[in-house]
XYZ file of C-alpha atoms in Angstrom:
615
model
C -15.875 -0.753 1.971
C -16.491 2.813 2.973
C -15.026 6.087 4.117
C -14.967 7.247 7.722
C -14.168 10.529 9.474
C -14.783 12.233 12.783
C -13.525 14.251 15.715
C -13.714 14.930 19.428
C -13.810 18.604 20.438
C -12.645 19.437 16.933
C -15.598 21.328 15.462
C -18.966 22.737 16.381
C -21.495 21.840 13.715
C -22.788 19.019 11.579
C -21.615 21.008 8.559
C -18.003 20.584 9.724
C -18.546 16.840 9.949
C -20.250 16.697 6.553
C -17.365 18.646 5.029
C -14.887 15.977 6.177
C -17.091 13.228 4.757
C -17.713 15.041 1.478
C -13.979 14.937 0.746
C -14.150 11.103 0.618
C -17.560 10.714 -1.017
C -16.172 8.410 -3.729
C -15.341 5.837 -1.057
C -19.034 5.442 -0.256
C -21.644 6.754 -2.680
C -24.482 4.457 -1.578
C -25.411 5.947 1.795
C -24.182 8.353 4.455
C -24.731 8.819 8.150
C -23.683 11.136 10.973
C -23.440 11.113 14.746
C -22.937 14.434 16.563
C -23.415 14.724 20.300
C -21.510 16.813 22.850
C -18.979 17.862 20.181
C -18.194 14.266 19.307
C -18.701 13.611 15.613
C -18.613 10.414 13.553
C -19.258 10.346 9.804
C -19.716 7.441 7.427
C -19.873 7.206 3.624
C -21.158 3.755 2.690
C -20.284 1.448 -0.184
C -22.813 -1.335 0.311
C -21.195 -4.785 0.025
C -22.580 -6.924 2.873
C -26.190 -6.559 4.069
C -27.395 -4.038 1.501
C -30.458 -3.216 3.616
C -30.973 -0.221 5.874
C -29.962 -2.471 8.772
C -26.336 -1.944 7.691
C -26.568 1.840 8.038
C -23.782 3.599 9.972
C -22.938 5.079 12.402
C -24.217 2.028 14.244
C -24.720 1.864 17.975
C -25.158 -0.745 20.686
C -25.827 0.301 24.254
C -23.387 3.232 24.682
C -20.992 2.232 21.912
C -21.078 3.944 18.513
C -18.939 2.926 15.522
C -18.079 3.798 11.939
C -16.280 1.095 9.978
C -14.346 0.825 6.722
C -13.533 -2.671 5.473
C -14.717 -6.235 5.816
C -14.654 -8.822 8.604
C -14.758 -11.962 6.479
C -15.337 -14.400 9.337
C -18.098 -12.306 10.901
C -20.619 -15.135 10.791
C -18.388 -17.379 12.908
C -17.782 -14.541 15.392
C -21.493 -13.791 15.437
C -22.192 -17.393 16.419
C -19.672 -17.210 19.282
C -21.378 -14.050 20.533
C -24.846 -15.591 20.251
C -23.612 -18.436 22.450
C -22.607 -15.766 24.991
C -26.121 -14.309 24.971
C -25.859 -11.517 22.366
C -28.700 -10.988 19.906
C -28.417 -9.593 16.364
C -30.828 -7.537 14.283
C -28.836 -7.484 11.016
C -26.503 -9.629 8.919
C -23.898 -6.850 8.990
C -20.287 -7.310 10.088
C -20.484 -3.821 11.634
C -22.903 -5.101 14.262
C -20.455 -7.936 14.956
C -17.659 -5.406 15.592
C -19.787 -3.493 18.105
C -20.795 -6.552 20.095
C -17.339 -8.126 19.845
C -15.876 -4.967 21.392
C -18.573 -4.975 24.068
C -17.607 -8.593 24.848
C -13.802 -8.570 24.512
C -12.752 -4.907 24.465
C -9.759 -4.060 22.233
C -8.864 -7.763 22.070
C -11.840 -8.172 19.733
C -9.461 -7.632 16.792
C -7.687 -10.886 17.687
C -10.831 -12.670 16.471
C -11.087 -10.825 13.152
C -9.998 -12.147 9.772
C -10.275 -9.189 7.475
C -9.239 -5.705 6.457
C -10.478 -2.812 8.509
C -10.140 0.685 9.816
C -12.795 1.599 12.329
C -13.526 4.168 15.019
C -15.507 3.299 18.106
C -16.735 5.835 20.641
C -17.652 4.778 24.168
C -20.165 7.366 25.399
C -20.022 6.199 29.011
C -16.216 6.372 29.260
C -15.963 9.342 26.828
C -13.227 7.426 25.024
C -12.449 7.085 21.324
C -10.781 3.962 19.902
C -9.216 3.739 16.432
C -8.189 0.377 14.930
C -6.286 -0.551 11.767
C -5.980 -4.057 10.286
C -2.878 -6.219 10.688
C -1.374 -5.772 7.218
C -2.449 -2.169 6.670
C -4.855 -2.747 3.768
C -7.160 0.033 4.949
C -5.735 3.502 5.667
C -6.452 5.663 8.710
C -5.103 9.162 9.403
C -5.407 11.181 12.595
C -4.657 14.669 13.919
C -4.328 15.249 17.658
C -3.742 18.505 19.523
C -4.445 18.944 23.218
C -7.918 17.684 24.042
C -8.949 17.428 20.381
C -8.550 14.605 17.906
C -9.772 14.082 14.367
C -9.515 11.073 12.046
C -10.279 10.173 8.457
C -9.770 7.572 5.740
C -7.723 9.965 3.611
C -5.646 13.076 4.099
C -8.136 15.211 2.185
C -10.567 14.852 5.115
C -8.381 17.332 6.996
C -7.900 19.966 4.315
C -10.618 22.299 5.587
C -10.490 21.004 9.146
C -6.920 22.167 9.838
C -6.006 25.791 10.406
C -3.927 27.526 7.733
C -0.598 26.949 9.509
C -1.259 23.232 10.029
C -2.429 22.857 6.449
C 0.764 24.452 5.120
C 3.369 22.811 7.380
C 4.970 19.798 5.695
C 7.096 17.103 7.352
C 10.710 17.262 6.134
C 11.313 13.600 6.976
C 8.288 12.614 4.898
C 9.577 14.709 1.992
C 12.967 12.985 2.243
C 11.291 9.555 2.256
C 9.292 10.462 -0.816
C 12.355 11.538 -2.788
C 14.229 8.446 -1.591
C 11.694 5.778 -2.552
C 8.655 7.497 -4.077
C 6.234 7.115 -1.152
C 5.825 7.963 2.539
C 5.979 5.545 5.469
C 2.961 4.298 7.360
C 3.408 6.335 10.528
C 4.089 9.737 8.912
C 2.103 11.788 6.450
C 3.250 14.642 4.250
C 1.698 17.032 6.803
C 3.570 17.583 10.044
C 0.354 17.706 12.090
C -1.277 14.557 10.669
C -0.081 10.974 11.202
C -1.122 7.582 9.947
C -2.096 4.953 12.473
C 0.374 2.138 11.677
C -0.898 -1.299 10.625
C -1.748 -3.746 13.445
C -2.143 -0.911 15.977
C -4.984 0.665 17.885
C -5.194 4.156 19.347
C -7.046 5.092 22.506
C -7.992 8.741 23.074
C -9.152 9.363 26.616
C -9.804 12.983 27.650
C -6.798 14.364 25.808
C -4.483 11.454 26.507
C -3.315 9.340 23.555
C -1.919 5.825 23.765
C -1.001 3.674 20.751
C -0.548 -0.070 21.041
C 0.502 -2.843 18.655
C -1.799 -5.870 18.790
C -0.099 -8.112 16.178
C 3.313 -8.504 14.566
C 5.144 -10.910 12.311
C 8.874 -11.517 11.919
C 10.358 -13.324 8.951
C 12.312 -15.961 10.840
C 12.477 -19.339 9.140
C 11.380 -22.401 11.061
C 14.253 -24.798 10.369
C 12.246 -27.729 11.705
C 10.126 -27.440 8.561
C 13.151 -28.579 6.548
C 12.428 -32.080 7.820
C 8.903 -32.022 6.399
C 7.911 -33.528 3.070
C 7.282 -31.104 0.244
C 3.821 -32.540 -0.431
C 2.824 -32.034 3.225
C 3.878 -28.370 3.126
C 2.074 -27.936 -0.192
C -1.084 -29.479 1.261
C -0.988 -27.070 4.217
C -0.384 -24.089 1.935
C -3.173 -25.205 -0.389
C -5.606 -25.454 2.509
C -4.672 -21.973 3.767
C -4.910 -20.466 0.299
C -8.347 -21.968 -0.329
C -9.629 -20.669 3.016
C -8.125 -17.183 2.578
C -9.330 -16.810 -1.011
C -12.826 -18.145 -0.328
C -13.264 -15.669 2.533
C -12.593 -12.834 0.061
C -15.619 -13.939 -1.954
C -17.981 -13.096 0.932
C -20.187 -10.467 -0.709
C -23.754 -9.575 -1.620
C -22.574 -7.916 -4.873
C -20.610 -9.103 -7.974
C -16.896 -9.920 -7.503
C -14.028 -9.907 -10.016
C -10.261 -10.515 -10.146
C -7.446 -8.425 -11.609
C -5.658 -11.013 -13.770
C -2.155 -10.584 -15.139
C -0.099 -13.474 -16.480
C 1.796 -13.628 -13.180
C 1.901 -16.418 -10.608
C -0.104 -14.650 -7.918
C -3.159 -13.451 -9.848
C -3.208 -16.735 -11.796
C -3.392 -18.641 -8.504
C -6.194 -16.419 -7.176
C -8.176 -16.877 -10.405
C -7.524 -20.626 -10.564
C -8.502 -21.349 -6.955
C -11.683 -19.269 -7.163
C -12.635 -20.765 -10.552
C -12.361 -24.244 -9.072
C -14.457 -23.452 -6.007
C -16.923 -20.831 -7.317
C -17.363 -21.658 -10.989
C -17.123 -18.909 -13.572
C -15.627 -15.669 -12.246
C -15.022 -12.217 -13.763
C -11.423 -11.406 -14.691
C -9.926 -8.136 -15.989
C -6.634 -7.497 -17.775
C -4.885 -4.367 -19.050
C -3.018 -4.485 -22.346
C -0.363 -2.200 -23.859
C 0.620 -1.857 -27.502
C 4.259 -1.200 -26.538
C 6.667 -4.146 -26.678
C 7.907 -5.455 -23.343
C 4.883 -4.269 -21.344
C 1.935 -6.204 -22.729
C 0.971 -9.517 -21.147
C -2.676 -9.512 -22.174
C -2.316 -12.443 -24.612
C -0.782 -14.629 -21.916
C -3.523 -13.598 -19.470
C -6.188 -14.424 -22.059
C -4.777 -17.953 -22.426
C -5.032 -18.442 -18.653
C -8.564 -17.011 -18.625
C -9.574 -19.337 -21.458
C -8.188 -22.386 -19.639
C -10.077 -21.396 -16.485
C -13.210 -20.425 -18.441
C -13.527 -17.043 -16.763
C -15.708 -14.213 -18.001
C -12.747 -12.221 -19.229
C -12.302 -8.590 -20.261
C -9.161 -7.091 -21.830
C -8.838 -3.385 -22.532
C -5.800 -1.488 -23.761
C -4.374 1.523 -21.995
C -3.226 4.207 -24.417
C -1.228 7.304 -23.626
C -4.214 9.639 -24.072
C -6.070 7.847 -21.269
C -2.899 7.714 -19.187
C -2.566 11.507 -19.422
C -6.163 11.879 -18.235
C -5.322 9.795 -15.169
C -2.134 11.790 -14.560
C -4.189 14.994 -14.594
C -6.453 13.521 -11.906
C -3.561 11.870 -10.054
C -3.619 14.015 -6.908
C -7.363 13.962 -6.716
C -6.912 10.184 -6.456
C -3.665 10.010 -4.452
C -3.841 12.789 -1.889
C -0.234 12.465 -0.748
C 2.903 12.589 -2.905
C 3.156 9.204 -4.628
C 5.380 8.398 -7.590
C 4.668 4.774 -8.528
C 3.662 4.850 -12.195
C 1.879 1.491 -11.858
C -0.859 3.552 -10.177
C -1.915 4.532 -13.686
C -2.879 1.042 -14.979
C -4.277 0.132 -11.534
C -6.603 3.128 -11.706
C -7.580 2.212 -15.272
C -8.352 -1.452 -14.530
C -10.454 -0.333 -11.549
C -12.486 1.873 -13.877
C -12.983 -1.045 -16.270
C -14.230 -3.314 -13.487
C -16.653 -0.619 -12.324
C -17.955 -0.114 -15.863
C -18.640 -3.855 -16.116
C -20.869 -3.862 -13.037
C -18.354 -5.386 -10.619
C -18.293 -3.826 -7.169
C -15.610 -5.983 -5.479
C -12.243 -6.877 -7.035
C -9.525 -9.185 -5.782
C -5.917 -8.175 -6.337
C -2.947 -10.504 -5.872
C -0.463 -8.281 -4.079
C 1.985 -9.595 -1.440
C 2.818 -12.876 -3.165
C 6.277 -11.539 -4.032
C 6.971 -10.242 -0.529
C 5.753 -13.409 1.176
C 7.155 -16.079 -1.135
C 10.371 -14.551 -2.518
C 9.198 -13.349 -5.905
C 11.490 -10.441 -6.736
C 14.592 -11.172 -8.807
C 16.440 -8.486 -6.851
C 16.441 -10.735 -3.772
C 19.122 -13.014 -5.187
C 20.918 -10.206 -7.035
C 21.296 -7.921 -3.998
C 22.324 -10.713 -1.660
C 25.097 -11.630 -4.099
C 26.182 -7.993 -4.376
C 26.446 -7.682 -0.598
C 28.662 -10.733 -0.399
C 30.928 -9.309 -3.118
C 31.192 -5.876 -1.463
C 31.950 -7.410 1.924
C 35.167 -8.881 0.549
C 36.666 -5.408 0.986
C 36.152 -5.378 4.747
C 35.109 -2.243 6.634
C 38.254 -0.210 5.964
C 38.420 -1.334 2.344
C 34.828 -0.244 1.738
C 35.523 3.261 3.055
C 38.659 3.613 0.930
C 36.786 2.387 -2.151
C 34.038 4.935 -1.595
C 36.542 7.768 -1.237
C 38.360 6.694 -4.412
C 35.117 6.548 -6.369
C 34.207 10.080 -5.327
C 37.686 11.280 -6.202
C 37.484 9.739 -9.647
C 34.232 11.555 -10.353
C 36.007 14.910 -9.853
C 38.745 14.208 -12.395
C 36.935 12.187 -15.042
C 34.031 13.935 -16.753
C 32.846 10.654 -18.303
C 32.257 9.107 -14.860
C 28.598 9.198 -13.803
C 28.972 11.193 -10.618
C 25.532 10.304 -9.324
C 26.221 6.588 -9.617
C 29.505 7.035 -7.769
C 27.687 8.909 -4.979
C 25.123 6.129 -4.688
C 27.820 3.466 -4.668
C 29.648 5.360 -1.942
C 26.414 5.274 0.121
C 26.177 1.539 -0.404
C 29.787 0.989 0.625
C 29.229 2.775 3.939
C 26.552 0.217 4.925
C 27.374 -1.480 8.221
C 24.877 -4.326 7.800
C 22.823 -5.941 5.090
C 19.453 -4.295 5.767
C 21.040 -0.838 5.628
C 22.715 -1.860 2.358
C 19.318 -2.917 1.019
C 17.736 0.397 1.968
C 20.534 2.332 0.248
C 20.454 0.272 -2.933
C 16.690 0.543 -3.526
C 16.723 4.329 -3.194
C 16.333 6.577 -6.190
C 18.853 9.117 -4.938
C 22.122 9.429 -3.070
C 22.497 10.929 0.404
C 24.420 13.844 -1.115
C 21.722 14.490 -3.731
C 18.996 14.496 -1.073
C 21.040 16.871 1.051
C 21.318 19.255 -1.895
C 17.589 19.038 -2.573
C 16.111 19.278 0.943
C 17.457 21.850 3.433
C 17.833 20.290 6.876
C 17.615 16.770 5.483
C 18.369 13.885 7.846
C 19.130 10.336 6.747
C 16.962 7.951 8.771
C 17.162 4.234 8.062
C 14.517 1.808 9.270
C 15.553 -0.870 11.729
C 14.665 -4.509 11.126
C 15.698 -7.895 12.446
C 19.388 -8.226 11.528
C 19.805 -11.767 12.856
C 17.996 -13.509 10.006
C 19.255 -14.428 6.541
C 19.465 -11.808 3.799
C 16.367 -12.993 1.932
C 14.227 -12.856 5.067
C 15.447 -9.345 5.882
C 14.566 -8.052 2.416
C 11.167 -9.723 2.448
C 10.320 -8.319 5.881
C 11.383 -4.817 4.824
C 9.303 -5.044 1.657
C 6.298 -6.448 3.526
C 6.350 -3.755 6.210
C 7.417 -0.789 4.070
C 7.107 -1.139 0.293
C 3.919 -3.182 0.284
C 2.086 -1.155 2.943
C 3.170 2.323 1.920
C 3.267 1.946 -1.852
C 1.306 -1.052 -3.162
C -1.610 -1.046 -0.716
C -2.020 2.732 -0.963
C -2.052 2.347 -4.756
C -4.795 -0.292 -4.764
C -6.906 1.378 -2.072
C -6.928 4.783 -3.780
C -7.422 3.422 -7.307
C -10.373 1.214 -6.369
C -11.988 3.713 -4.013
C -11.757 6.497 -6.589
C -14.044 4.372 -8.746
C -16.210 3.333 -5.777
C -15.300 -0.332 -5.849
C -13.797 -2.463 -3.110
C -10.291 -3.928 -3.464
C -9.480 -7.084 -1.510
C -6.057 -8.657 -0.908
C -6.370 -12.453 -0.405
C -2.633 -13.044 0.130
C -2.789 -10.747 3.174
C -4.917 -13.070 5.260
C -2.868 -12.999 8.477
C -2.866 -16.800 8.722
C -1.225 -17.020 5.299
C 1.246 -14.278 6.252
C 2.265 -16.134 9.409
C 2.741 -19.348 7.426
C 4.920 -17.646 4.801
C 6.992 -15.739 7.373
C 8.314 -18.934 8.958
C 8.707 -20.864 5.703
C 12.418 -21.735 5.205
C 14.018 -19.618 2.497
C 14.920 -22.606 0.330
C 11.195 -23.200 -0.135
C 10.920 -19.647 -1.469
C 13.997 -19.300 -3.707
C 15.664 -22.515 -4.824
C 18.590 -22.728 -7.254
C 17.808 -19.216 -8.458
C 14.111 -19.946 -9.043
C 11.868 -17.425 -7.288
C 8.573 -18.359 -5.631
C 9.475 -22.039 -5.778
C 6.705 -23.323 -3.483
C 3.990 -21.053 -4.875
C 4.762 -22.258 -8.411
C 4.529 -25.848 -7.203
C 1.106 -25.068 -5.780
C -0.063 -23.345 -8.952
C 0.957 -26.395 -10.992
C -1.865 -28.228 -9.196
C -4.299 -25.847 -10.898
C -2.655 -24.787 -14.179
C -0.282 -26.415 -16.700
C 3.191 -24.933 -16.258
C 3.499 -23.604 -19.814
C 0.747 -21.095 -18.988
C 2.510 -19.484 -16.046
C 6.266 -20.137 -16.190
C 6.896 -16.937 -18.133
C 9.373 -14.046 -17.770
C 8.336 -11.806 -14.856
C 6.958 -8.368 -15.689
C 5.925 -5.755 -13.166
C 2.518 -4.089 -13.403
C 3.979 -0.878 -14.820
C 3.156 1.393 -17.721
C 5.446 2.537 -20.548
C 5.386 5.952 -18.939
C 8.860 6.992 -20.095
C 7.969 6.248 -23.714
C 4.656 8.069 -23.516
C 5.911 11.118 -21.701
C 9.080 11.874 -23.639
C 7.390 14.788 -25.356
C 4.357 15.466 -23.164
C 6.361 15.345 -19.925
C 8.994 17.777 -21.179
C 6.368 20.165 -22.512
C 4.427 20.208 -19.246
C 7.539 20.688 -17.128
C 8.672 23.538 -19.386
C 5.258 25.209 -19.036
C 5.287 24.749 -15.252
C 8.762 26.303 -15.009
C 7.647 29.311 -17.064
C 4.594 29.790 -14.828
C 6.715 29.606 -11.685
C 4.987 26.419 -10.563
C 8.229 24.747 -9.468
C 8.924 27.122 -6.602
C 8.679 25.395 -3.251
C 9.613 26.594 0.260
C 10.625 23.052 1.303
C 13.156 22.470 -1.478
C 16.380 24.123 -2.587
C 14.921 25.970 -5.558
C 18.292 26.840 -7.100
C 19.123 23.139 -7.133
C 15.733 22.011 -8.467
C 15.747 24.664 -11.212
C 19.216 23.505 -12.302
C 17.941 19.889 -12.483
C 14.897 20.966 -14.472
C 16.954 23.132 -16.812
C 19.264 20.187 -17.524
C 16.236 18.001 -18.253
C 14.524 20.547 -20.518
C 17.763 21.143 -22.420
C 18.273 17.423 -22.956
C 21.317 17.097 -20.732
C 21.862 13.908 -18.713
C 19.786 13.882 -15.526
C 18.550 11.537 -12.827
C 15.285 10.467 -14.485
C 13.718 9.243 -11.233
C 14.616 12.487 -9.465
C 12.902 14.480 -12.218
C 9.813 12.234 -12.085
C 9.640 12.499 -8.289
C 10.152 16.261 -8.432
C 7.371 16.554 -11.000
C 5.071 14.334 -8.905
C 5.829 16.199 -5.679
C 5.210 19.595 -7.223
C 1.978 18.425 -8.870
C 0.758 17.321 -5.443
C 1.952 20.541 -3.780
C 0.171 22.740 -6.324
C -3.021 20.710 -6.022
C -2.969 20.793 -2.210
C -2.425 24.563 -2.213
C -4.865 25.226 -5.073
C -2.129 26.730 -7.264
């Protein structure tokens, strides 16, 4: 795991290249390397995981190909053998060398052979062409800036802070701002800066003498394979078990110590159980809270004891949480409002302090196997609302808004949000409205020139499949994976996501929905699989998200900081309606009823804005 950056025609000196790399030094403190020829620059900050020798140094070249690589190709040894059979020779045991020679052999189709997580740049000196690749699920981030015959790229947005001119650095994307205030994060093609984009997952970019082309090389649709309904449950379980073992074992490929983030949930319990069975004693790490309703450390300790892991539990207190909040936009260099980033950052620090350099997380189990309770709840709500019919829904929305004008006890914001939901023409639009933190009207008041884009997904599948596909392609990529990548990289450790092996994703995507949610029970098949490894009383527990008791902790601290920021004029922003935001903040400070998520998002956005602009 590493950090990469570079440019074509974008700068003149090695100092410019080093400046981009310095911004992401925490991603790779073990080594660094630079390539600069004919105003083409590639930079690499190395976190040594596989082949710790100098033979793994980057940038790495073969013939007239030069690459810098962030990530892991877990099946590199098998690919290496295929290439040896084709006549290629190898001088290292590095997966980076495999990437170079795989591209030389197969061109951009080399990624079809890779099982892994990756973001890499490859420059072809002979063709004067730059290629950028991002892994299928989007585990590893990659940003780029292109203008005329110049292009620059980097693992994080902060690579571009000194690279961009003052106008580009200051110009924010209004659509990205609207997305942030809607859901608390920004989608995987935009960035908060108008001039910088993210390369989407499962895509590659080709830059050839000023011409840019972007191509998708892999996709998955959540369309159930009804033929599987004729299969025996044990046969499906056997296939899933085999895939899980393969995917999880690949994530143990490492020349340094590996650990697992263990909660008391189904997904991390399965990761820990499978690896304990096949690798013996493993390292596991759990975060505890003293506040009721948040702590699951005792349950996790019971699982760890049953599996005989080398287990560590540490408690996260509000003092430490405030330290992390103060560093938040050093860690997360775009606006991001998921408070579970706080415990994720803390558990990453714990793993680092215990000498572990690679950690396995268990994200994507919910999105792939139907784990969220909202899936059943929202599908039922849609069916109830649809009883009105199209005309009835519009009339109901109008009546709700009218009631809010005449009845001061009616929560106007909730009526506005319900009116949004009632205007939905199909289920996936309904889902996007209902998971938002704000109403269309509230966003319009907050953001001048706001538009209301909705993402388009397959509308021909069942409701559960639509929600899971949306969450897999939006929420997981743009919130959860960003969270884990930034938290682990800030502490210079590598985070791996075993559920995101593309073979496992493809299996889950076509699994019939009744194998995912059955008679109201979420993750039906995954629980059946886990029962092969753990007794059910250890894991059939009430579901808790990996959040922090942030609202309890910040009741006083939060209000005091916001009050101080208002007094210092630190809530003035050219991209927001300041009269509206100051009214919201005044209501909050004075203890009047407010939209708590709007206040949190506003606070988070302004903290990022002030950090980015050195205010």
